[in-house]
Structure formats: structure tokens, C-alpha cells
PDB file of C-alpha atoms in Angstrom:
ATOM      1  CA  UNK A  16      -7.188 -11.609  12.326  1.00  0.00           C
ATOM      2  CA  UNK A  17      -8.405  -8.336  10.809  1.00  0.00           C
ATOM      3  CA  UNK A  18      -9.649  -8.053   7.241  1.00  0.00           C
ATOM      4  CA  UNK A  19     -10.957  -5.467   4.786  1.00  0.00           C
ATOM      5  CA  UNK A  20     -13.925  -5.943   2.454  1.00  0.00           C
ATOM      6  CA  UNK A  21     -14.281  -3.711  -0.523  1.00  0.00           C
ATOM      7  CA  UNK A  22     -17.595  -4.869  -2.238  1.00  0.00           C
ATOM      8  CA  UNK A  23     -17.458  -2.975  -5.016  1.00  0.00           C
ATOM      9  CA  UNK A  24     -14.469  -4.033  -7.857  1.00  0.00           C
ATOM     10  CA  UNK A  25     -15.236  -1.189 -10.647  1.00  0.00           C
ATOM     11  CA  UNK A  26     -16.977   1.866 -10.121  1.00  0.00           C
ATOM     12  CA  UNK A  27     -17.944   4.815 -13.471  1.00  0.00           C
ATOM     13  CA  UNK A  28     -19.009   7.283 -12.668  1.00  0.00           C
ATOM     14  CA  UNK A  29     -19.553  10.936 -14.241  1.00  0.00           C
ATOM     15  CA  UNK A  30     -17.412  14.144 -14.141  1.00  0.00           C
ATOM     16  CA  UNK A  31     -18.639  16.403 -11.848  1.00  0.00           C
ATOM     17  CA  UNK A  32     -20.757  13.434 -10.108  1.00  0.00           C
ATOM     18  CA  UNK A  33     -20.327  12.836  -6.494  1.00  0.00           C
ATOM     19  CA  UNK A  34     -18.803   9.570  -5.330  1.00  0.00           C
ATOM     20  CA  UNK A  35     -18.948   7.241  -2.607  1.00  0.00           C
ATOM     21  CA  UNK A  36     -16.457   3.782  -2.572  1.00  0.00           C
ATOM     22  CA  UNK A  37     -17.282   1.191   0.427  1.00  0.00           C
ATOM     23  CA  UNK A  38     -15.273  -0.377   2.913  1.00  0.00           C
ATOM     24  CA  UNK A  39     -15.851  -2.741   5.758  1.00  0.00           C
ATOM     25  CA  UNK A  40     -13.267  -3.753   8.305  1.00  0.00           C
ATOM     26  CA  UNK A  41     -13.164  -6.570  10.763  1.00  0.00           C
ATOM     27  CA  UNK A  42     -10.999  -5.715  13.656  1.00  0.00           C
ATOM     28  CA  UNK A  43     -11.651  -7.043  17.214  1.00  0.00           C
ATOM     29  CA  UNK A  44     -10.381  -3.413  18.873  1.00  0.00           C
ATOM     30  CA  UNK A  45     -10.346   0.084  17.938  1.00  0.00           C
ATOM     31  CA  UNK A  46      -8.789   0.118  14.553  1.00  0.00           C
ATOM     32  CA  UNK A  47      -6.522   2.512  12.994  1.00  0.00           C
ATOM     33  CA  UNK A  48      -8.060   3.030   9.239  1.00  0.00           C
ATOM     34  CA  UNK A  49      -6.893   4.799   6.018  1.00  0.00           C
ATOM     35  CA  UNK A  50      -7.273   5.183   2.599  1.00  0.00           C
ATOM     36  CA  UNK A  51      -4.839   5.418  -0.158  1.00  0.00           C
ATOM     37  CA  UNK A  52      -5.007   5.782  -4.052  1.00  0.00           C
ATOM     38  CA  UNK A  53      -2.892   4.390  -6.745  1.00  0.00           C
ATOM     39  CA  UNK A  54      -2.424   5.845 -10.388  1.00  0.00           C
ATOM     40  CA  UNK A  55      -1.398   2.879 -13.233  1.00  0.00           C
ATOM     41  CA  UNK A  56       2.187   2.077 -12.434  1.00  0.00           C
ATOM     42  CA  UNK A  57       2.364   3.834  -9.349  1.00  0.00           C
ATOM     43  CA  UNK A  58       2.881   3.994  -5.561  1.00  0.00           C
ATOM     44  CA  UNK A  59       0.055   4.145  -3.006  1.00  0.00           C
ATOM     45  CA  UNK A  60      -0.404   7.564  -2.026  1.00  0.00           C
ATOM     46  CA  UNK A  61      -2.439   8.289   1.495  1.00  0.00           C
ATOM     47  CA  UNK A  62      -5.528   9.817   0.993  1.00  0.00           C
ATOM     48  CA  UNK A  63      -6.369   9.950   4.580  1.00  0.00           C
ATOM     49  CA  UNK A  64      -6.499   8.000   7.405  1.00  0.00           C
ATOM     50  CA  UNK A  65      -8.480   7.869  10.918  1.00  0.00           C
ATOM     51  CA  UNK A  66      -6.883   7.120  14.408  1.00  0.00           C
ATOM     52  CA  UNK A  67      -9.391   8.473  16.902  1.00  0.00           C
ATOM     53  CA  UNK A  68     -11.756  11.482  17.258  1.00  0.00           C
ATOM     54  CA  UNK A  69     -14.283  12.791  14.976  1.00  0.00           C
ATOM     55  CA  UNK A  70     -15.424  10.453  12.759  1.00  0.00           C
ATOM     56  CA  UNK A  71     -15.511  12.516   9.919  1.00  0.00           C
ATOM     57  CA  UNK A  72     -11.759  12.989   8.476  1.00  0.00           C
ATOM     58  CA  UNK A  73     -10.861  14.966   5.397  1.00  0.00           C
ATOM     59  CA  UNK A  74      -8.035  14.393   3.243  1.00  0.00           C
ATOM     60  CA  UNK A  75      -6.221  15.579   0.177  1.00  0.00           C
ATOM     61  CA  UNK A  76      -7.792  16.585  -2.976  1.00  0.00           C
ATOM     62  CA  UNK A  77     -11.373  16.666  -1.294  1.00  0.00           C
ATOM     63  CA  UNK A  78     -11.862  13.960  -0.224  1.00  0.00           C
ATOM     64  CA  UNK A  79     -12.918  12.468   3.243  1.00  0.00           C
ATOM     65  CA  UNK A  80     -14.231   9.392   5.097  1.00  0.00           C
ATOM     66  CA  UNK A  81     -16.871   8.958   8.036  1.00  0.00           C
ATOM     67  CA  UNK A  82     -16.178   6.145  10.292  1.00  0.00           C
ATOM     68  CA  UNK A  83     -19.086   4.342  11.330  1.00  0.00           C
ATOM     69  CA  UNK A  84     -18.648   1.951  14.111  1.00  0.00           C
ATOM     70  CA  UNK A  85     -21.575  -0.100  14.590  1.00  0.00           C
ATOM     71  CA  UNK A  86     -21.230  -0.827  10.766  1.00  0.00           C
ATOM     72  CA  UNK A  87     -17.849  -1.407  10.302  1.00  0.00           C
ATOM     73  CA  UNK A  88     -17.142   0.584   8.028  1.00  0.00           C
ATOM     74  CA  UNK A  89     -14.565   3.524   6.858  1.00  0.00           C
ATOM     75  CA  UNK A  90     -16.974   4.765   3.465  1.00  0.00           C
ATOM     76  CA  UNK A  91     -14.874   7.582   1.510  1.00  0.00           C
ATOM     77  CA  UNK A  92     -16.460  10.209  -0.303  1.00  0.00           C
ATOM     78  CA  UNK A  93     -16.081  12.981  -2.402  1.00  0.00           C
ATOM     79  CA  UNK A  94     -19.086  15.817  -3.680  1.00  0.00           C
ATOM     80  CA  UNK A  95     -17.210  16.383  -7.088  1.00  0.00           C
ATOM     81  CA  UNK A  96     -15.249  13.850  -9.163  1.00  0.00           C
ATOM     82  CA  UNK A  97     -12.663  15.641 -11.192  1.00  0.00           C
ATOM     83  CA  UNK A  98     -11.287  13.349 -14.168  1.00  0.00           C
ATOM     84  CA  UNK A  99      -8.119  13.229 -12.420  1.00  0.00           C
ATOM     85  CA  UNK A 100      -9.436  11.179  -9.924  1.00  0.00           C
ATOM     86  CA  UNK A 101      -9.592   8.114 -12.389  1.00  0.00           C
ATOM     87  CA  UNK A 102      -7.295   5.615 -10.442  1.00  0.00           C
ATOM     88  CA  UNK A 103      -7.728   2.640  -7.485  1.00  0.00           C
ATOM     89  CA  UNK A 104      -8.597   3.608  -3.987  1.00  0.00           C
ATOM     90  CA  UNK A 105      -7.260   0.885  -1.328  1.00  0.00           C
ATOM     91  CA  UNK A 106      -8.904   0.469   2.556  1.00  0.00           C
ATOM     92  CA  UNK A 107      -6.382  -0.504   4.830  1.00  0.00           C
ATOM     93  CA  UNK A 108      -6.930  -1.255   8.589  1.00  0.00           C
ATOM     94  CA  UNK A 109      -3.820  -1.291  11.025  1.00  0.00           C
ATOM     95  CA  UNK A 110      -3.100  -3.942  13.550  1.00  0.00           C
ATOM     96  CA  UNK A 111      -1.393  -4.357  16.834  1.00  0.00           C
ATOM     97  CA  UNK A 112       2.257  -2.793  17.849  1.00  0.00           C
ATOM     98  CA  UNK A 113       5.604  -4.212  16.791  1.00  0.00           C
ATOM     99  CA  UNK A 114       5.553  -4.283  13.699  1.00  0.00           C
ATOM    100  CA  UNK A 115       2.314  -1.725  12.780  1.00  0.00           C
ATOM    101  CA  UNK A 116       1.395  -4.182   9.865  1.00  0.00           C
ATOM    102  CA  UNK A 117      -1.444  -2.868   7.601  1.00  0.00           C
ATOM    103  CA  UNK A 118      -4.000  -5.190   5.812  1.00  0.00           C
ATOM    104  CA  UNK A 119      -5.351  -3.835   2.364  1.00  0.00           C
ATOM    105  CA  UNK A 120      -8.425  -4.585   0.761  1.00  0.00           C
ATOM    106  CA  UNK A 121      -8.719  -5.605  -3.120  1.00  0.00           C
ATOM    107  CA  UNK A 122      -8.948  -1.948  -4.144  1.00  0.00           C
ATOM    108  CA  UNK A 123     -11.901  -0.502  -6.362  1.00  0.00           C
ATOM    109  CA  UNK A 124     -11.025   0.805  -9.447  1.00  0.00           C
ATOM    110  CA  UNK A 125     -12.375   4.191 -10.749  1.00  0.00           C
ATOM    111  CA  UNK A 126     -13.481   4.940 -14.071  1.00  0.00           C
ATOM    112  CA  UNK A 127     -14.575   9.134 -14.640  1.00  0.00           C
ATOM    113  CA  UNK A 128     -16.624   9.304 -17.949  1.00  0.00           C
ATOM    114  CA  UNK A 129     -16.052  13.149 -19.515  1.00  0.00           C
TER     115      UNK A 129
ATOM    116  CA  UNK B  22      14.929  13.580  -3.267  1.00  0.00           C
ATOM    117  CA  UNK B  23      11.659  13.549  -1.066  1.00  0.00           C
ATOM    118  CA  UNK B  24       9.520  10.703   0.076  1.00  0.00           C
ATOM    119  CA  UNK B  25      10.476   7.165  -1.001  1.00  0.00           C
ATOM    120  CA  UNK B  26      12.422   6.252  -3.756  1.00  0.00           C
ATOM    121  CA  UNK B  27      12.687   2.883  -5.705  1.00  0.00           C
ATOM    122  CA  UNK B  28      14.976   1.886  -8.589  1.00  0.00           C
ATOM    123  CA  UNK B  29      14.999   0.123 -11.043  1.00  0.00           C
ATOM    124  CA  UNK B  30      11.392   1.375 -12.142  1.00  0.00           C
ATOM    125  CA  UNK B  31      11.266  -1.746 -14.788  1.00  0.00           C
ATOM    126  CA  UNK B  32      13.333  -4.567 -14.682  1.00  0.00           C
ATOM    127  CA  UNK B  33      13.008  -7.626 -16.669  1.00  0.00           C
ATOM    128  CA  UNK B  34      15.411 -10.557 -15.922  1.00  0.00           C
ATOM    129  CA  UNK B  35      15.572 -14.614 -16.753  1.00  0.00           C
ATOM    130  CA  UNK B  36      15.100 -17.111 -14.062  1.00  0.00           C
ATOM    131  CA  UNK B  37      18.879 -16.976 -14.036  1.00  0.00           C
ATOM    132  CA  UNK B  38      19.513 -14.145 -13.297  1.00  0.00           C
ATOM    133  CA  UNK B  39      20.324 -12.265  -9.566  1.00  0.00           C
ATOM    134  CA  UNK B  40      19.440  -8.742  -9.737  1.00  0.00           C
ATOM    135  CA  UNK B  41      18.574  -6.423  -6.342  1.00  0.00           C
ATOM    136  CA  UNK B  42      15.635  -3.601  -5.944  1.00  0.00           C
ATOM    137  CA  UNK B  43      16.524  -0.672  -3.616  1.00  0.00           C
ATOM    138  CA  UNK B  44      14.384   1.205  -1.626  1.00  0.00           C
ATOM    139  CA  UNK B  45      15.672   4.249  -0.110  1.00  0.00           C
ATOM    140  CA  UNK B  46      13.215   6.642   2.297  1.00  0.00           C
ATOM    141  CA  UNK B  47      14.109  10.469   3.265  1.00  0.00           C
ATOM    142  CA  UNK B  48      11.770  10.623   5.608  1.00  0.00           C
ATOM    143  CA  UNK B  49      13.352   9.989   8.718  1.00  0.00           C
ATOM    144  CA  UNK B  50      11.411   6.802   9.117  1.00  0.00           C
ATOM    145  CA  UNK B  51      12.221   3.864  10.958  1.00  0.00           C
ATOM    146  CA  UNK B  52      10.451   1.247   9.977  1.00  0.00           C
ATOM    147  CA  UNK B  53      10.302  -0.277   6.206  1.00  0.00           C
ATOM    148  CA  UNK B  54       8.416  -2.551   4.822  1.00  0.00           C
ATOM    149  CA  UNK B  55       8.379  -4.875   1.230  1.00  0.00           C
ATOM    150  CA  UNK B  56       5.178  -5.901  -0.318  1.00  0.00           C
ATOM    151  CA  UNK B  57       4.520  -7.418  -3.615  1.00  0.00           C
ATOM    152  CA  UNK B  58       1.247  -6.291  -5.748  1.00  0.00           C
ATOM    153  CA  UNK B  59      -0.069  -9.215  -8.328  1.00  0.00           C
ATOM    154  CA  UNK B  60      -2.797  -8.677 -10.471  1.00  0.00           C
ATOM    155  CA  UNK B  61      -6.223  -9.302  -9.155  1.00  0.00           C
ATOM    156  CA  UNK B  62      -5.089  -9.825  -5.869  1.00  0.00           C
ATOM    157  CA  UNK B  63      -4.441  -7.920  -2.556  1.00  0.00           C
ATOM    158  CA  UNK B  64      -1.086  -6.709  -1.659  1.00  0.00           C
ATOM    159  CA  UNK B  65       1.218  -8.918  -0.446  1.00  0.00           C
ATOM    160  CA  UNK B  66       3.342  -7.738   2.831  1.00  0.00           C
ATOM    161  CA  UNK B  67       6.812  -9.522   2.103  1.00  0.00           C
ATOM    162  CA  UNK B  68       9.587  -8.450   4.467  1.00  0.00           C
ATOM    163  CA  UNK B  69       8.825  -5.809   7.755  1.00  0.00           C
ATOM    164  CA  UNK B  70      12.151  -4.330   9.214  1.00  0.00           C
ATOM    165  CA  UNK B  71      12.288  -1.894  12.387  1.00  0.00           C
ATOM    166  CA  UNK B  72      15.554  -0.168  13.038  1.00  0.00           C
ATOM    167  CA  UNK B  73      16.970  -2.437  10.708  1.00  0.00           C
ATOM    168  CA  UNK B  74      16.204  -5.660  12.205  1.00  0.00           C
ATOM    169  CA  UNK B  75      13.813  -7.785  10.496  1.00  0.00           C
ATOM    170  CA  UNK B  76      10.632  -8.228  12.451  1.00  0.00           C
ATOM    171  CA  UNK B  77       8.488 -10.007   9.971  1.00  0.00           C
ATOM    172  CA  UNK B  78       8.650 -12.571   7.267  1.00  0.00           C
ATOM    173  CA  UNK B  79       5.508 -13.165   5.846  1.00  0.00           C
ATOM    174  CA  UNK B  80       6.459 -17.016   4.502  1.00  0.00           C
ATOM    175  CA  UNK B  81       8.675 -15.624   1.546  1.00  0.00           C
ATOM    176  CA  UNK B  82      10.267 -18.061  -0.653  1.00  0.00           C
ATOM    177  CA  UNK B  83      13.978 -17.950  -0.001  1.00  0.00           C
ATOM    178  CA  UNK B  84      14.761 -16.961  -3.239  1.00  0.00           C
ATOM    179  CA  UNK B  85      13.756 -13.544  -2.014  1.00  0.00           C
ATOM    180  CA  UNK B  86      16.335 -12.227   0.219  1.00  0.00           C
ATOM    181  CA  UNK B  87      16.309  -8.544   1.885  1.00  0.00           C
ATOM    182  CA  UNK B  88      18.890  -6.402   3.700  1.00  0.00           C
ATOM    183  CA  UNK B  89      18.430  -2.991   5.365  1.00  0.00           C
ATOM    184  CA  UNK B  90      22.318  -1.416   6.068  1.00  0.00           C
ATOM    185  CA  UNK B  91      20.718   1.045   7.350  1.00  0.00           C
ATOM    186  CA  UNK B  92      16.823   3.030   8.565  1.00  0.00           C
ATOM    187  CA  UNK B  93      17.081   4.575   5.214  1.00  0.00           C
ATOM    188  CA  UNK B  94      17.881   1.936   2.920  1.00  0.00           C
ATOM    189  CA  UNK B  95      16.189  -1.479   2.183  1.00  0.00           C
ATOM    190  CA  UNK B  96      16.952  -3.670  -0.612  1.00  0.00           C
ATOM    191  CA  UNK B  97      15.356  -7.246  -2.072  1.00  0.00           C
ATOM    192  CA  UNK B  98      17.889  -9.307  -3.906  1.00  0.00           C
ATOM    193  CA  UNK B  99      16.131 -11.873  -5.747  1.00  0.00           C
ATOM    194  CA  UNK B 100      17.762 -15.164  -7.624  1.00  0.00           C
ATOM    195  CA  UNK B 101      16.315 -17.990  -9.424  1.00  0.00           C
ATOM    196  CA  UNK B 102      13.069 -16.172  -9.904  1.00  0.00           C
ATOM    197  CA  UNK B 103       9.909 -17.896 -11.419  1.00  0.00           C
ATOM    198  CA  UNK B 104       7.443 -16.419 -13.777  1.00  0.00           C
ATOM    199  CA  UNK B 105       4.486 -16.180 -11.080  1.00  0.00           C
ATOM    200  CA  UNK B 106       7.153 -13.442  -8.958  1.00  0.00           C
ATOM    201  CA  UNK B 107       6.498 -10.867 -11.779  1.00  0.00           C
ATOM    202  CA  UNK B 108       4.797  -8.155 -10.134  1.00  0.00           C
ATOM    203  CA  UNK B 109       5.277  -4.749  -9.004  1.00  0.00           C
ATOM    204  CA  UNK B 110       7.016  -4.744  -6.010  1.00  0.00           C
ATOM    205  CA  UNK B 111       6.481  -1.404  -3.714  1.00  0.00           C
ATOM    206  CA  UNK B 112       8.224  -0.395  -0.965  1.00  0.00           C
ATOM    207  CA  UNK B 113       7.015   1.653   2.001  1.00  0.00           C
ATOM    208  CA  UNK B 114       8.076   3.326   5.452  1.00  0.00           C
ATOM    209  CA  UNK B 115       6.217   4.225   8.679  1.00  0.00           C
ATOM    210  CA  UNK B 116       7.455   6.490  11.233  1.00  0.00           C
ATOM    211  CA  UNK B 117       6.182   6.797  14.477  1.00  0.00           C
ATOM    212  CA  UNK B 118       2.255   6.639  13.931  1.00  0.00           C
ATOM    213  CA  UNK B 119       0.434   3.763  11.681  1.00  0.00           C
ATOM    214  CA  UNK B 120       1.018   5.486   8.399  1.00  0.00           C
ATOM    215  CA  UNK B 121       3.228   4.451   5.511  1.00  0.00           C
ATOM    216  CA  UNK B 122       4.935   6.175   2.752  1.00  0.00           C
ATOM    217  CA  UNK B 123       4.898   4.275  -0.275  1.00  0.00           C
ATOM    218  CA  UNK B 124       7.826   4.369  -3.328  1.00  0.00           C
ATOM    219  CA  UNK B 125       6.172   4.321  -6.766  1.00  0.00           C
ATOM    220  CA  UNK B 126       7.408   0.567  -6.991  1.00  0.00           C
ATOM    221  CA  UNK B 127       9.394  -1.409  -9.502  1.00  0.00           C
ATOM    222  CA  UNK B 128       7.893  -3.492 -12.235  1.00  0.00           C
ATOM    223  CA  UNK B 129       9.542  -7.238 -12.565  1.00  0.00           C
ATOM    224  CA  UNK B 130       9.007  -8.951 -14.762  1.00  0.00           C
ATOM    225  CA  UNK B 131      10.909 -12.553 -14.964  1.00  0.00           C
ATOM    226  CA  UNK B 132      11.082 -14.419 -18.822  1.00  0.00           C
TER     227      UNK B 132
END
């Protein structure tokens, strides 16, 4: 069965500061991965996500992912953290057809100090 | 309306009480999907429907009960809840790739 590992539970950073939050996957074939964020009392929102291809993906509001296969891992990153981005960032990894079920990680929470 | 859409936002009811969440996607999806999201703890995947047939029931309690009339629609009724079901409980659909579309969720909490 596939899981997601995100080590780190609370991140602070500074505005302006660049960012990195970590994610490791275990998933026997090639998996489909993606990020998502989540303001307080909110939906998930899809940050990006990576299928196939370059292993370098950008997504919304500046931020992008490399996929690194030998480490299993889907790292996103951003150069500049705006205030805004104060929020949790889920990994997901997709599994198998039929139902296209996605399996979340714990989600790191991100605090931006002024 | 765009995306996915949830209502009630809040909803607070006794262990009682029957109440129902809807879910309702504008996407064009085809696929939709119930999770629940405790404190502390990863989300839950609930109920998985595909062209409104349920494909997946992730060993919900049966006082959790969904119906989707319809692709567009999904609802949860819920009866004789317990205090450990408060939660937020988000809905989502997928369309033809991997991705899903999540609603901004409703917030239960049972007294």
C-alpha cells in the first residue's frame, strides 16, 4: 500500500524567506503526486501536481516541486514566502485505476513571521 | 457557482438528531468522493462514487449513509452521531485525470 511521509509538522519561517516543505512517498510504480494547501476552515486547493515528464513542475502562486526518484520524494518549494502563504500544505500520492483514490500525508503547517 | 460547493458550512446537531451534508460539483466531473478531516490526523477517505455508483467504502460506520442522484450531486446523511464524528467533512471530485477538486467543507460538530 502506498503512503506519504511529511517529516516536518510546523514550519516559521520569515517573509520574504525562501521555503522548502518535505515529502516522501512509498509507491511500488510510477506514482501520480500533488500538492495541495488548506487555509483555517477551508477546502484543499491544488497547488500542483506531477504525472510524468520533467521533474520540475510549477504551480500557482510560485510555487513548484522537483520529483526525485531515487529518493522518493516530491519536495515543494518556493524562492519568496509572501505572508499569505501562512496555511497547511498536504502531499498526496495517487494509486491504481477504478477508483483513482489519493493518500494524504499529515500536512505541515506554515507559520510566516512579518 | 464554480468549483465545488458544500452546505451547511457549520452545523452542530445532538446525537439525536438526522441531518444531511450536500456536495454539489460544476465541474463536469464524474467521480466524487467523501472524506472526513479530524484533528491531528490524516484525512480520512469515507465514501468514493463513479458515475454514481459507489465504488468504495472505506469501513464507515453505518450511521453514515451517502447517496449521489446524480454526477453532480453527493450527499452524507448522518443519524445517531457520536461526539468523536465531529470534524470537518470535505467533499471532492475528479474528472478524468488523478486530480480532485475539493469543496471548502462543512464543520460538524455533534453535542
Amino acid at each position: 500500500a502506498q503512503s506519504v511521509t511529511q517529516p516536518d509538522i510546523h514550519i516559521t519561517v520569515s517573509e520574504g524567506a525562501s521555503l522548502e516543505l518535505r515529502c516522501n512517498y512509498s509507491y511500488g510504480a510510477t506514482p501520480y503526486l500533488f500538492w495541495y494547501v488548506q487555509s483555517p476552515g477551508q477546502g484543499l486547493q491544488l497547488l500542483l501536481k506531477y504525472f510524468s515528464g520533467d521533474t520540475l513542475v510549477q504551480g500557482i502562486k510560485g510555487f513548484e516541486a522537483e520529483f526525485k526518484r531515487s529518493q522518493s520524494s516530491f519536495n515543494l518549494r518556493k524562492p519568496s514566502v509572501h505572508w499569505s502563504d501562512a496555511a497547511e500544505y498536504f502531499c498526496a500520492v495517487g494509486s491504481g485505476a477504478g477508483s483513482y483514490q489519493l493518500t494524504f500525508g499529515k500536512g505541515t503547517k506554515l507559520s510566516v513571521i512579518p | 457557482e464554480t468549483g465545488v460547493t458544500q452546505t451547511p458550512r457549520h452545523l452542530v446537531m445532538g446525537m439525536t438528531n438526522k441531518k444531511s451534508l450536500k456536495c454539489e460539483q460544476h465541474l463536469g466531473h464524474n467521480a466524487m468522493y467523501w472524506y472526513k478531516q479530524s484533528a491531528k490526523k490524516p484525512l480520512e477517505l469515507m465514501f468514493v462514487y463513479n458515475f454514481k455508483e459507489q465504488t468504495e467504502n472505506n469501513s464507515v460506520p453505518s450511521r453514515f449513509s451517502p447517496e449521489c442522484p446524480n454526477s453532480s450531486h453527493l450527499f452524507l446523511h448522518l443519524h445517531t452521531l457520536q461526539p468523536e464524528d465531529s470534524a470537518l467533512y470535505l467533499c471532492a471530485s475528479r474528472g478524468s485525470t488523478y486530480e480532485q477538486y475539493f469543496g471548502p467543507g462543512t464543520r460538524l460538530t455533534v453535542t
